[in-house]
């Protein structure tokens, strides 16, 4: 059964199941379909990142304005940490790891606040991901998830 742990895993920093009203929930628009991409292996958890197209308006010599797509819309599926509801101590570990890298300035209180989500987004940006949902690759880079053994 993938859906219960999957939803909680995708809501990693949303405090899924914690029942704490002071914890900010993730923007659910950034969370993809519950089953992940078609090729997703069973038992894995996924989210998706959508980057909108960039369109520019150009004025031709005749004075007519046209619009053209500069960067195509992009949808990227990424694997997430999938261990059910992440307890506050795991979120605090994320906060400490991000603070050590100069990305998070708040207390390591285990609350998924806006600062935590912004720090996750900033950490993942160089990895090509514009999401506040912690990817498995980012968790591995932070030393919070085991890396897969080479094939």
XYZ file of C-alpha atoms in Angstrom:
151
model
C 0.000 0.000 0.000
C 1.670 3.193 -1.192
C -0.842 5.971 -0.739
C -0.875 6.552 3.042
C 2.895 6.738 3.487
C 3.232 8.429 0.116
C 0.999 11.342 0.980
C 2.691 11.781 4.339
C 6.101 11.441 2.700
C 5.259 14.093 0.133
C 4.036 16.301 2.906
C 7.336 15.711 4.637
C 7.710 19.197 5.910
C 4.024 19.835 6.278
C 3.851 18.056 9.600
C 1.538 15.380 8.226
C -0.273 13.709 11.068
C 1.333 15.855 13.711
C -1.852 17.771 14.494
C 0.026 20.959 15.276
C -1.796 24.055 14.004
C 1.383 26.167 14.104
C 3.031 24.051 11.386
C 2.582 25.507 7.927
C 1.454 23.011 5.301
C 3.272 22.729 2.008
C 1.722 24.260 -1.045
C -0.157 21.238 -2.356
C 0.008 22.619 -5.908
C 3.705 21.681 -5.866
C 2.848 18.077 -5.076
C 2.289 15.750 -7.989
C -0.115 12.901 -8.461
C 0.007 10.320 -5.699
C 1.301 7.492 -7.901
C 4.253 9.249 -9.492
C 5.402 8.858 -13.071
C 4.346 5.763 -15.032
C 7.773 4.124 -14.676
C 7.930 4.614 -10.873
C 9.002 1.444 -9.094
C 6.519 0.085 -6.553
C 7.090 1.296 -3.003
C 8.720 4.573 -4.005
C 7.396 8.062 -3.328
C 7.347 10.881 -5.844
C 6.499 14.544 -6.273
C 6.720 16.830 -9.259
C 7.997 20.267 -10.031
C 6.396 22.382 -12.703
C 8.254 25.296 -14.185
C 6.045 27.564 -16.278
C 7.052 28.612 -19.768
C 8.808 31.950 -20.138
C 7.215 34.066 -22.823
C 8.580 37.336 -24.144
C 6.858 39.989 -26.161
C 8.873 41.284 -29.115
C 8.062 44.390 -31.120
C 8.860 43.916 -34.782
C 10.141 46.736 -37.002
C 6.606 47.195 -38.286
C 5.440 47.942 -34.748
C 3.517 44.712 -34.464
C 4.023 42.868 -31.200
C 4.389 39.122 -31.130
C 4.910 36.716 -28.291
C 7.287 33.812 -28.369
C 8.222 31.105 -25.944
C 11.774 31.549 -24.703
C 11.799 28.584 -22.316
C 9.327 25.717 -22.660
C 7.129 24.646 -19.749
C 8.814 21.858 -17.857
C 7.497 19.097 -15.623
C 9.989 17.102 -13.582
C 9.126 14.124 -11.404
C 11.461 13.478 -8.498
C 11.699 10.816 -5.856
C 11.069 11.950 -2.296
C 11.945 10.602 1.112
C 9.191 8.107 1.830
C 9.017 6.961 5.415
C 5.517 7.992 6.407
C 4.986 11.064 8.539
C 8.354 12.620 9.287
C 8.676 13.330 13.004
C 9.794 16.725 14.287
C 13.283 15.389 15.102
C 13.817 14.531 11.410
C 12.660 18.008 10.383
C 15.014 19.471 13.001
C 17.848 17.452 11.395
C 16.948 18.984 8.039
C 16.994 22.453 9.628
C 20.423 21.844 11.217
C 21.854 20.516 7.944
C 20.549 23.533 6.040
C 21.798 25.923 8.749
C 25.280 24.376 8.498
C 25.218 25.350 4.827
C 24.086 28.912 5.578
C 20.608 28.436 4.097
C 18.460 28.316 7.240
C 18.625 30.889 10.018
C 15.817 29.843 12.345
C 15.810 27.495 15.308
C 16.037 23.735 14.769
C 12.606 23.287 16.314
C 11.240 20.581 14.034
C 8.529 22.831 12.635
C 8.038 22.998 8.903
C 7.903 26.758 8.704
C 8.298 29.078 5.733
C 12.013 29.495 6.459
C 12.548 25.734 6.345
C 10.716 25.407 3.053
C 12.601 28.370 1.553
C 15.918 26.832 2.635
C 14.994 23.486 1.052
C 14.060 25.277 -2.165
C 17.373 27.198 -2.126
C 19.368 24.011 -1.469
C 17.661 22.141 -4.302
C 17.918 24.962 -6.870
C 21.472 24.043 -7.943
C 20.220 20.465 -8.331
C 17.749 21.768 -10.938
C 14.697 21.526 -8.715
C 12.446 24.448 -7.769
C 10.470 22.788 -4.973
C 10.155 23.009 -1.207
C 9.377 19.270 -1.084
C 12.596 17.526 -0.053
C 13.822 15.206 -2.792
C 15.581 11.948 -2.035
C 18.702 13.239 -3.817
C 18.720 16.389 -1.664
C 18.215 14.333 1.510
C 21.191 12.191 0.461
C 23.299 15.283 -0.224
C 22.386 16.586 3.251
C 23.469 13.244 4.736
C 19.937 12.443 5.911
C 19.173 9.461 3.665
C 21.370 6.570 2.556
C 22.711 6.736 -0.972
C 21.814 3.914 -3.312
C 24.506 1.310 -3.832
C 26.116 1.494 -7.271
C 24.681 -1.039 -9.720
